[in-house]
Short mmCIF file of C-alpha atoms in Angstrom, two decimals:
data_model
loop_
_atom_site.label_atom_id
_atom_site.label_comp_id
_atom_site.label_asym_id
_atom_site.label_seq_id
_atom_site.Cartn_x
_atom_site.Cartn_y
_atom_site.Cartn_z
CA MET A 1 -99.21 -32.61 2.22
CA ILE A 2 -96.92 -32.82 -0.61
CA THR A 3 -95.85 -36.54 -0.42
CA SER A 4 -99.35 -37.41 -0.84
CA LYS A 5 -100.03 -35.14 -3.69
CA VAL A 6 -97.19 -37.29 -5.48
CA GLY A 7 -98.42 -40.68 -4.18
CA LEU A 8 -96.25 -41.12 -0.90
CA SER A 9 -98.64 -40.51 1.61
CA LYS A 10 -97.26 -43.71 3.52
CA LYS A 11 -93.48 -44.04 4.11
CA SER A 12 -92.15 -47.38 5.23
CA ASN A 13 -89.04 -48.16 7.78
CA ASP A 14 -87.07 -50.59 9.05
CA PRO A 15 -85.77 -49.92 12.59
CA GLU A 16 -83.21 -52.78 12.72
CA LEU A 17 -81.77 -51.91 9.28
CA ASP A 18 -81.48 -48.21 10.09
CA GLU A 19 -79.80 -49.13 13.37
CA TYR A 20 -77.03 -51.44 11.35
CA THR A 21 -76.98 -48.20 8.84
CA ARG A 22 -75.94 -46.02 11.70
CA ASN A 23 -73.16 -48.21 13.04
CA PHE A 24 -71.86 -48.70 9.21
CA GLU A 25 -71.61 -45.04 9.06
CA VAL A 26 -69.65 -44.65 12.04
CA MET A 27 -67.33 -47.50 11.24
CA GLU A 28 -67.00 -45.63 7.59
CA LYS A 29 -65.97 -42.68 8.92
CA ALA A 30 -63.55 -44.21 11.24
CA VAL A 31 -61.74 -46.14 7.96
CA GLU A 32 -61.42 -42.89 6.20
CA ALA A 33 -59.85 -41.21 9.37
CA LEU A 34 -57.52 -43.76 9.70
CA LEU A 35 -56.28 -43.91 5.87
CA LYS A 36 -56.21 -39.96 6.22
CA ASP A 37 -54.19 -39.75 9.27
CA SER A 38 -51.55 -42.60 8.31
CA LYS A 39 -50.79 -40.60 5.42
CA ILE A 40 -50.55 -37.30 7.18
CA PHE A 41 -47.97 -39.07 9.67
CA ALA A 42 -45.79 -40.71 7.25
CA GLU A 43 -45.55 -37.51 4.93
CA ALA A 44 -44.88 -35.49 8.33
CA VAL A 45 -42.13 -37.75 9.40
CA ILE A 46 -40.55 -37.35 5.87
CA THR A 47 -40.68 -33.74 6.11
CA ILE A 48 -38.95 -33.43 9.24
CA LEU A 49 -36.37 -35.79 8.06
CA GLU A 50 -35.77 -33.80 5.03
CA SER A 51 -36.02 -30.50 7.02
CA GLY A 52 -33.20 -31.55 9.44
CA SER A 53 -31.07 -32.83 6.71
CA LYS A 54 -31.12 -29.31 4.86
CA PHE A 55 -30.62 -27.55 8.36
CA ALA A 56 -27.43 -29.73 9.04
CA GLU A 57 -26.47 -29.36 5.39
CA GLY A 58 -26.63 -25.39 5.67
CA PHE A 59 -24.78 -25.18 9.37
CA SER A 60 -22.14 -27.59 7.80
CA ASN A 61 -21.84 -24.98 4.68
CA LEU A 62 -21.70 -21.99 7.08
CA PHE A 63 -18.94 -23.13 9.59
CA HIS A 64 -16.67 -24.81 6.96
CA PRO A 65 -13.52 -22.59 6.52
CA MET A 66 -14.03 -20.20 3.66
CA VAL A 67 -11.18 -18.50 1.73
CA GLY A 68 -8.83 -16.77 4.07
CA GLU A 69 -10.46 -18.12 7.13
CA TYR A 70 -8.52 -21.39 7.83
CA ASP A 71 -8.54 -20.93 11.65
CA ILE A 72 -12.09 -20.28 12.11
CA ILE A 73 -11.95 -21.82 15.74
CA GLY A 74 -9.10 -19.57 16.39
CA LYS A 75 -10.81 -16.46 15.01
CA TYR A 76 -13.76 -17.64 16.70
CA PRO A 77 -13.59 -19.67 20.06
CA GLU A 78 -17.34 -19.20 21.21
CA ALA A 79 -18.31 -21.15 18.00
CA ALA A 80 -15.83 -24.30 18.21
CA LYS A 81 -18.06 -26.59 19.53
CA THR A 82 -20.50 -25.98 16.69
CA ALA A 83 -17.81 -26.06 13.99
CA LYS A 84 -16.62 -29.38 15.40
CA ASN A 85 -19.81 -31.06 15.38
CA VAL A 86 -21.51 -29.72 12.38
CA ASP A 87 -20.36 -32.39 10.12
CA LYS A 88 -21.32 -34.92 12.65
CA TYR A 89 -24.74 -33.94 13.11
CA ALA A 90 -25.33 -34.07 9.24
CA ASN A 91 -23.68 -37.59 9.48
CA SER A 92 -26.55 -38.39 12.23
CA MET A 93 -29.64 -36.69 10.25
CA GLN A 94 -28.30 -38.77 7.17
CA GLU A 95 -28.38 -41.83 9.40
CA LEU A 96 -31.71 -41.48 11.02
CA ARG A 97 -33.02 -41.07 7.35
CA GLU A 98 -31.63 -44.54 6.34
CA THR A 99 -33.03 -46.12 9.78
CA LEU A 100 -36.26 -44.60 9.49
CA ARG A 101 -37.07 -45.13 6.00
CA PRO A 102 -37.80 -49.00 6.53
CA GLU A 103 -40.41 -48.00 9.22
CA LEU A 104 -42.14 -45.63 6.68
CA ASP A 105 -42.28 -48.56 4.06
CA LEU A 106 -43.84 -50.56 6.92
CA ILE A 107 -46.59 -48.07 7.54
CA GLU A 108 -47.32 -47.99 3.67
CA THR A 109 -47.59 -51.80 3.23
CA ARG A 110 -49.17 -52.62 6.88
CA ILE A 111 -51.51 -49.59 7.34
CA VAL A 112 -52.14 -47.47 4.17
CA ALA A 113 -52.58 -50.29 1.83
CA PRO A 114 -54.87 -52.54 3.82
CA THR A 115 -56.92 -49.58 4.63
CA ARG A 116 -57.54 -48.64 1.05
CA ASP A 117 -58.47 -52.11 0.06
CA PHE A 118 -60.97 -52.34 3.14
CA GLN A 119 -62.47 -48.84 1.93
CA GLY A 120 -62.65 -49.91 -1.39
CA LEU A 121 -65.21 -52.79 0.31
CA VAL A 122 -67.14 -50.28 2.44
CA LYS A 123 -68.06 -48.34 -0.73
CA THR A 124 -69.24 -51.02 -2.43
CA ILE A 125 -71.53 -51.78 0.55
CA ARG A 126 -72.68 -48.12 0.71
CA LYS A 127 -73.83 -48.11 -2.89
CA ASN A 128 -76.15 -51.30 -2.21
CA ILE A 129 -77.57 -49.21 0.92
CA THR A 130 -77.98 -46.72 -1.32
CA LYS A 131 -79.96 -48.69 -3.86
CA ARG A 132 -81.96 -50.53 -1.20
CA GLU A 133 -83.22 -46.65 -0.20
CA HIS A 134 -84.21 -45.98 -3.87
CA LYS A 135 -85.96 -49.64 -3.75
CA LEU A 136 -87.70 -48.55 -0.77
CA VAL A 137 -89.20 -45.37 -2.36
CA ASP A 138 -90.47 -47.42 -5.22
CA TYR A 139 -92.19 -49.88 -2.87
CA ASP A 140 -93.99 -47.13 -1.24
CA ARG A 141 -94.94 -45.24 -4.44
CA HIS A 142 -96.33 -48.53 -5.96
CA ASN A 143 -97.81 -49.51 -2.41
CA ASN A 144 -99.45 -46.14 -2.06
CA SER A 145 -100.99 -46.10 -5.86
CA LEU A 146 -102.34 -49.66 -5.12
CA THR A 147 -103.87 -48.91 -1.84
CA LYS A 148 -105.98 -45.61 -3.46
CA LEU A 149 -107.16 -47.25 -6.33
CA ARG A 150 -108.45 -50.30 -4.10
CA ASP A 151 -110.50 -48.10 -1.91
CA LYS A 152 -112.00 -46.50 -4.54
CA LYS A 153 -115.91 -47.25 -4.20
CA GLU A 154 -116.92 -47.08 -8.03
CA LYS A 155 -114.23 -48.63 -10.28
CA SER A 156 -114.52 -47.88 -14.19
CA LEU A 157 -112.93 -50.52 -16.52
CA ASN A 158 -109.94 -48.47 -16.87
CA ASP A 159 -109.79 -48.61 -13.15
CA GLU A 160 -109.73 -52.37 -13.33
CA LYS A 161 -107.21 -52.60 -15.95
CA ASN A 162 -105.09 -50.07 -14.04
CA LEU A 163 -105.55 -52.21 -10.88
CA PHE A 164 -103.92 -55.18 -12.45
CA LYS A 165 -100.93 -53.47 -13.80
CA LEU A 166 -100.56 -51.83 -10.39
CA GLU A 167 -100.61 -54.99 -8.53
CA GLN A 168 -97.83 -56.68 -10.90
CA GLU A 169 -95.76 -53.48 -10.48
CA PHE A 170 -96.32 -53.96 -6.71
CA ASP A 171 -95.16 -57.35 -6.62
CA LEU A 172 -91.91 -56.66 -8.35
CA ALA A 173 -90.98 -53.79 -6.27
CA THR A 174 -91.84 -55.82 -3.17
CA GLN A 175 -89.64 -58.56 -4.49
CA GLU A 176 -86.58 -56.00 -5.26
CA TYR A 177 -87.05 -54.48 -1.91
CA ASP A 178 -87.27 -57.63 0.34
CA ALA A 179 -84.28 -59.19 -1.53
CA LEU A 180 -82.01 -56.26 -0.83
CA ASN A 181 -83.15 -55.38 2.66
CA SER A 182 -82.98 -59.04 3.73
CA ALA A 183 -79.68 -59.44 2.17
CA LEU A 184 -78.44 -56.32 4.22
CA LYS A 185 -80.19 -57.20 7.67
CA THR A 186 -78.26 -60.73 7.40
CA GLU A 187 -75.17 -59.66 6.05
CA LEU A 188 -74.35 -56.36 7.48
CA PRO A 189 -74.19 -57.35 11.24
CA GLN A 190 -71.65 -60.19 10.12
CA PHE A 191 -69.75 -57.87 7.89
CA MET A 192 -69.40 -55.35 11.13
CA VAL A 193 -68.15 -58.15 13.45
CA LEU A 194 -65.39 -58.94 10.65
CA ALA A 195 -64.40 -55.47 10.26
CA THR A 196 -63.89 -54.71 13.78
CA ARG A 197 -61.49 -57.74 13.72
CA PHE A 198 -59.71 -55.94 10.97
CA ILE A 199 -59.53 -52.44 11.99
CA ASP A 200 -58.65 -52.95 15.49
CA PRO A 201 -55.25 -54.38 14.97
CA LEU A 202 -54.52 -51.93 12.23
CA PHE A 203 -55.29 -49.00 14.90
CA HIS A 204 -52.70 -50.92 17.26
CA SER A 205 -50.13 -51.60 14.77
CA PHE A 206 -50.10 -47.98 13.40
CA TYR A 207 -49.92 -46.86 17.33
CA TYR A 208 -46.84 -48.94 17.90
CA MET A 209 -45.28 -47.96 14.60
CA GLN A 210 -45.35 -44.24 15.62
CA LEU A 211 -43.75 -45.17 19.04
CA ASN A 212 -41.17 -46.99 17.31
CA ILE A 213 -40.16 -44.08 15.09
CA TYR A 214 -40.36 -41.34 17.96
CA TYR A 215 -37.80 -43.90 19.95
CA LEU A 216 -35.52 -44.18 17.01
CA MET A 217 -35.76 -40.45 16.43
CA MET A 218 -35.06 -39.64 20.22
CA GLU A 219 -32.12 -42.29 20.49
CA LYS A 220 -30.25 -40.81 17.73
CA LEU A 221 -30.51 -37.22 18.62
CA GLN A 222 -29.66 -38.05 22.44
CA GLY A 223 -26.89 -40.23 21.24
CA PHE A 224 -25.36 -37.31 18.95
CA ALA A 225 -26.25 -35.01 21.99
CA MET A 226 -24.15 -37.23 24.43
CA GLU A 227 -21.24 -37.69 22.32
CA SER A 228 -20.72 -33.99 21.47
CA LYS A 229 -21.32 -33.28 25.19
CA TYR A 230 -24.68 -30.91 24.70
CA PRO A 231 -26.79 -31.09 27.81
CA VAL A 232 -30.01 -32.50 27.31
CA ASN A 233 -32.02 -31.94 30.56
CA GLY A 234 -32.99 -28.43 30.00
CA THR A 235 -36.56 -27.25 29.21
CA GLY A 236 -37.62 -25.80 25.81
CA LEU A 237 -37.47 -22.27 27.90
CA ASP A 238 -34.12 -22.88 28.89
CA ILE A 239 -32.87 -23.37 25.26
CA GLN A 240 -34.73 -20.57 24.13
CA ASN A 241 -33.05 -18.11 26.76
CA THR A 242 -29.63 -19.39 25.94
CA TYR A 243 -30.25 -18.78 22.51
CA GLU A 244 -31.57 -15.13 22.98
CA GLY A 245 -28.30 -14.38 25.44
CA ARG A 246 -25.63 -15.55 22.77
CA ARG A 247 -27.64 -13.93 19.99
CA GLY A 248 -27.04 -10.51 21.37
CA ASP A 249 -27.40 -7.31 19.11
CA ALA A 250 -27.23 -9.33 16.08
CA TYR A 251 -30.67 -8.25 14.55
CA GLU A 252 -30.22 -5.00 15.30
CA LYS A 253 -27.07 -4.88 13.53
CA LEU A 254 -28.90 -6.76 10.59
CA ASP A 255 -31.44 -4.13 10.51
CA SER A 256 -28.80 -1.23 10.36
CA PHE A 257 -27.49 -2.74 6.78
CA THR A 258 -28.80 -0.95 3.73
CA VAL A 259 -27.69 -4.15 1.38
CA ASN A 260 -30.22 -6.38 2.65
CA LYS A 261 -32.91 -4.26 1.80
CA ARG A 262 -34.42 -3.77 -1.30
CA MET A 263 -32.83 -1.17 -3.56
CA ALA A 264 -34.90 1.25 -6.00
CA SER A 265 -33.16 1.23 -9.53
CA SER A 266 -32.03 4.99 -10.63
CA ALA A 267 -34.48 5.11 -13.22
CA VAL A 268 -37.24 4.64 -11.02
CA ARG A 269 -35.98 7.18 -8.61
CA MET A 270 -35.18 9.90 -11.33
CA ALA A 271 -39.15 9.16 -12.55
CA LYS A 272 -40.20 10.03 -8.87
CA ARG A 273 -38.26 13.00 -8.45
CA GLN A 274 -39.31 14.55 -11.93
CA GLU A 275 -42.93 13.95 -10.92
CA THR A 276 -42.40 15.69 -7.58
CA GLY A 277 -39.50 18.19 -7.83
CA GLY A 278 -39.06 19.01 -11.78
CA SER A 279 -36.39 17.79 -14.13
CA SER A 280 -33.62 20.01 -12.50
CA SER A 281 -33.60 17.97 -9.16
CA ALA A 282 -34.27 14.47 -10.80
CA LEU A 283 -30.86 13.75 -11.95
CA SER A 284 -29.50 14.57 -8.44
CA ARG A 285 -29.09 11.76 -5.98
CA SER A 286 -27.66 13.52 -3.14
CA THR A 287 -28.93 17.17 -3.37
CA THR A 288 -31.60 17.25 -0.45
CA SER A 289 -31.49 15.84 2.91
CA ALA A 290 -34.44 13.52 2.11
CA SER A 291 -32.25 11.76 -0.22
CA SER A 292 -29.47 11.08 2.30
CA SER A 293 -30.46 7.50 2.81
CA THR A 294 -30.25 7.07 -0.91
CA VAL A 295 -26.67 8.09 -1.20
CA GLY A 296 -25.54 5.35 1.10
CA LEU A 297 -27.05 2.73 -1.22
CA LYS A 298 -25.17 4.19 -4.02
CA LYS A 299 -22.09 6.58 -3.62
CA PRO A 300 -21.25 8.98 -6.11
CA PRO A 301 -17.58 8.18 -7.86
CA PRO A 302 -14.54 10.02 -6.76
CA PRO A 303 -13.94 13.21 -8.62
CA PRO A 304 -11.05 12.58 -11.31
CA PRO A 305 -7.97 14.74 -10.60
CA GLY A 306 -7.76 18.18 -12.48
CA ALA A 307 -11.05 17.41 -14.22
CA ALA A 308 -12.77 20.86 -15.82
CA SER A 309 -15.62 22.26 -14.26
CA SER A 310 -18.80 21.43 -16.67
CA SER A 311 -20.01 25.03 -16.37
CA ALA A 312 -18.53 25.83 -19.65
CA GLY A 313 -20.92 23.51 -21.45
CA LEU A 314 -24.00 25.49 -19.75
CA LYS A 315 -23.35 28.78 -21.06
CA LYS A 316 -26.44 30.89 -22.08
CA MET A 317 -26.87 31.71 -25.84
CA PRO A 318 -26.09 35.59 -26.66
CA PRO A 319 -28.78 37.69 -27.30
CA PRO A 320 -30.23 37.73 -30.91
CA PRO A 321 -29.06 40.78 -33.07
CA PRO A 322 -31.59 43.89 -33.77
CA THR A 323 -34.04 43.53 -36.34
CA GLY A 324 -33.56 44.63 -40.13
CA SER A 325 -36.32 47.45 -40.32
CA SER A 326 -35.35 49.63 -37.55
CA TYR A 327 -31.53 49.37 -38.41
CA ALA A 328 -32.35 50.38 -42.27
CA ALA A 329 -34.51 53.35 -40.69
CA LYS A 330 -31.61 54.92 -38.69
CA ARG A 331 -29.22 54.71 -41.57
CA ALA A 332 -31.55 56.67 -43.61
CA ASN A 333 -31.94 59.21 -41.39
CA SER A 334 -28.50 59.74 -40.68
CA ALA A 335 -27.58 60.09 -44.43
CA LEU A 336 -29.55 62.99 -45.07
CA PRO A 337 -27.66 66.56 -45.38
CA PRO A 338 -28.62 69.17 -42.71
CA PRO A 339 -30.30 72.36 -44.74
CA SER A 340 -28.12 75.33 -45.16
CA ALA A 341 -29.11 78.65 -43.21
CA ALA A 342 -27.98 81.17 -45.99
CA ALA A 343 -29.91 79.53 -48.67
CA SER A 344 -32.91 79.24 -46.36
CA SER A 345 -32.92 83.08 -45.59
CA SER A 346 -31.56 84.72 -49.22
CA ALA A 347 -33.54 82.70 -51.51
CA PRO A 348 -37.02 84.12 -52.25
CA PRO A 349 -39.66 81.95 -52.02
CA PRO A 350 -40.71 80.26 -55.62
CA PRO A 351 -44.29 81.18 -56.91
CA TYR A 352 -47.12 79.02 -56.09
CA THR A 353 -47.58 76.51 -58.52
CA PRO A 354 -49.94 73.46 -58.28
CA GLY A 355 -47.40 70.64 -56.85
CA ASN A 356 -44.37 72.90 -56.64
CA GLY A 357 -44.94 74.62 -53.36
CA PRO A 358 -42.39 74.57 -50.34
CA ALA A 359 -44.23 71.90 -48.60
CA VAL A 360 -43.82 69.61 -51.33
CA ALA A 361 -40.51 70.16 -51.47
CA ILE A 362 -39.78 69.54 -47.91
CA ALA A 363 -41.90 66.51 -48.13
CA ALA A 364 -39.94 65.41 -51.02
CA ALA A 365 -36.67 66.37 -49.26
CA THR A 366 -37.66 64.43 -46.03
CA LYS A 367 -39.12 61.13 -47.68
CA ARG A 368 -37.86 58.06 -46.03
CA PRO A 369 -37.01 55.10 -48.47
CA PRO A 370 -39.50 52.25 -47.92
CA PRO A 371 -38.41 49.49 -45.42
CA PRO A 372 -36.94 46.19 -46.63
CA PRO A 373 -39.57 43.57 -47.02
CA PRO A 374 -39.68 41.26 -43.48
CA SER A 375 -37.37 38.41 -43.69
CA LYS A 376 -39.18 35.07 -43.86
CA ALA A 377 -39.25 33.21 -40.48
CA LYS A 378 -36.45 30.30 -40.36
CA LYS A 379 -37.42 27.18 -39.10
CA PRO A 380 -35.24 26.96 -35.76
CA ALA A 381 -32.78 24.42 -36.50
CA ALA A 382 -32.38 21.19 -34.23
CA PRO A 383 -30.07 21.19 -31.45
CA GLN A 384 -27.01 19.17 -32.06
CA PRO A 385 -26.31 16.35 -29.88
CA THR A 386 -23.48 16.91 -27.19
CA TYR A 387 -21.16 14.06 -26.34
CA VAL A 388 -18.80 13.29 -23.59
CA ILE A 389 -15.94 10.78 -23.12
CA ALA A 390 -15.52 8.34 -20.65
CA MET A 391 -12.29 8.70 -18.60
CA TYR A 392 -12.69 5.63 -16.25
CA ASP A 393 -14.89 2.34 -16.79
CA PHE A 394 -18.34 2.48 -15.09
CA SER A 395 -20.23 -0.91 -14.09
CA ALA A 396 -23.97 -0.27 -13.55
CA GLN A 397 -24.99 -0.35 -9.87
CA ALA A 398 -28.44 -0.84 -10.22
CA ASP A 399 -31.45 -1.02 -12.98
CA GLY A 400 -31.38 2.18 -15.17
CA ASP A 401 -27.50 2.75 -14.89
CA LEU A 402 -25.58 2.91 -18.21
CA ASP A 403 -22.37 1.05 -18.12
CA PHE A 404 -19.26 2.15 -20.14
CA LYS A 405 -15.54 1.59 -20.76
CA THR A 406 -12.83 4.14 -20.93
CA GLY A 407 -12.94 5.96 -23.82
CA ASP A 408 -16.40 5.34 -24.90
CA GLN A 409 -18.24 8.66 -26.65
CA ILE A 410 -21.77 9.10 -24.85
CA GLU A 411 -24.58 11.19 -26.13
CA VAL A 412 -25.79 13.42 -23.35
CA LEU A 413 -29.71 13.48 -23.00
CA GLN A 414 -29.75 15.48 -19.72
CA ARG A 415 -27.29 17.14 -17.62
CA THR A 416 -26.75 19.32 -14.52
CA GLY A 417 -24.73 22.12 -13.73
CA SER A 418 -22.42 19.93 -11.50
CA THR A 419 -20.24 16.83 -12.29
CA GLU A 420 -20.93 15.28 -8.91
CA ASP A 421 -24.51 14.48 -10.04
CA TRP A 422 -26.30 11.90 -12.22
CA TRP A 423 -26.27 12.65 -16.04
CA LYS A 424 -28.48 10.73 -18.45
CA GLY A 425 -26.99 9.90 -21.50
CA ARG A 426 -27.34 7.17 -24.67
CA LEU A 427 -24.91 4.38 -25.78
CA ASN A 428 -24.87 1.94 -28.45
CA GLY A 429 -28.80 2.39 -28.26
CA ARG A 430 -29.09 1.93 -24.37
CA GLU A 431 -30.27 4.89 -22.13
CA GLY A 432 -29.27 5.12 -18.62
CA VAL A 433 -27.76 7.38 -15.90
CA PHE A 434 -24.20 7.58 -15.23
CA PRO A 435 -22.03 9.88 -13.14
CA GLY A 436 -20.77 13.05 -14.41
CA ASN A 437 -17.25 12.73 -12.75
CA TYR A 438 -16.36 10.12 -14.81
CA VAL A 439 -16.47 11.96 -18.27
CA ARG A 440 -15.31 14.78 -20.12
CA ASP A 441 -16.41 17.16 -22.50
CA ALA A 442 -15.57 15.67 -26.20
#
């Protein structure tokens, strides 16, 4: 229904050309697969050769005598055969690379390059097939418009004019479509026959090139194995079982090491401990059982002989003196003389006069001096920085450590009550932690 509204109620087709087009599509995919697979195979062979060379080089470096290991075969007799043949294996892999290089160049020149050129022809033919489909759409559109106008019973003057125009457009569309359609129907089968003659030898050549590469690789490796007296009649499972038997408990021993695991820096560990346990335990690296594994990563330095305890540096401040007002009041009370008993019993009371009575006299005699004005609150003085002097050289063991030399004066930012802990300090603008038993108070 939609095609009838846009003038495409009738759609033409050519079954013969459609069959040729389907066969061409199959061949097009085969050519693309051949080009892709040939590239992948060549790259895979190059990767195998490079990996084998690096493998041989790595084994050669491992089994060459190191400093102090001149008699490596005498010390490790179970690895004598490997130590004797690592250089020979490296040479064999290098010779294999040189042998297979012409074969890989042959794949590039005899398979990849011709297939790429042939693929360019296939793409050109695909464009012509697509162009023929577009011309078929134009042919059906003009044909449907012309048929519709011809079937109209009563035609106006404009219809007659349009009819003449549509006939000319239909004739042009028919010529263009017939030209492409006839060319494809005539030449596409011939091209398919020629393409088959071209592609089949490529497939066969590529197959035999692969066999030749496999044969050269097998011949070189078997020659090395026979010359080095390695058994070649075992299966893959036998090789795996032999390897696991000789490996022993090497994996378990490697897992028990700590040097092959990632070590957290001292600053990171301090920050985590400050978040969980407070600042008092943040500087300690071995105060709890949970951090016993961390002690293995970074042992505390040995205590220096005759080092004084650091508790003197953590003395509490003395209590503040009593305030000025209470002290002055006690001195004023103690300065008053006690009243005389004889004078108070023999002396008659004075006559009453306003402002001169005994209560006024007693009040005048016992009146305390006014308290001194309160002292102004003094701003607390900034704490003086404390310093320690390095008695030994210390090199940083992890990120966040503060390294120093003997005699360096270090400003202490945070310290604990034990010299066996890690303290925090600053030296030459750098901050970090350092062992407390490497320094003494300045």
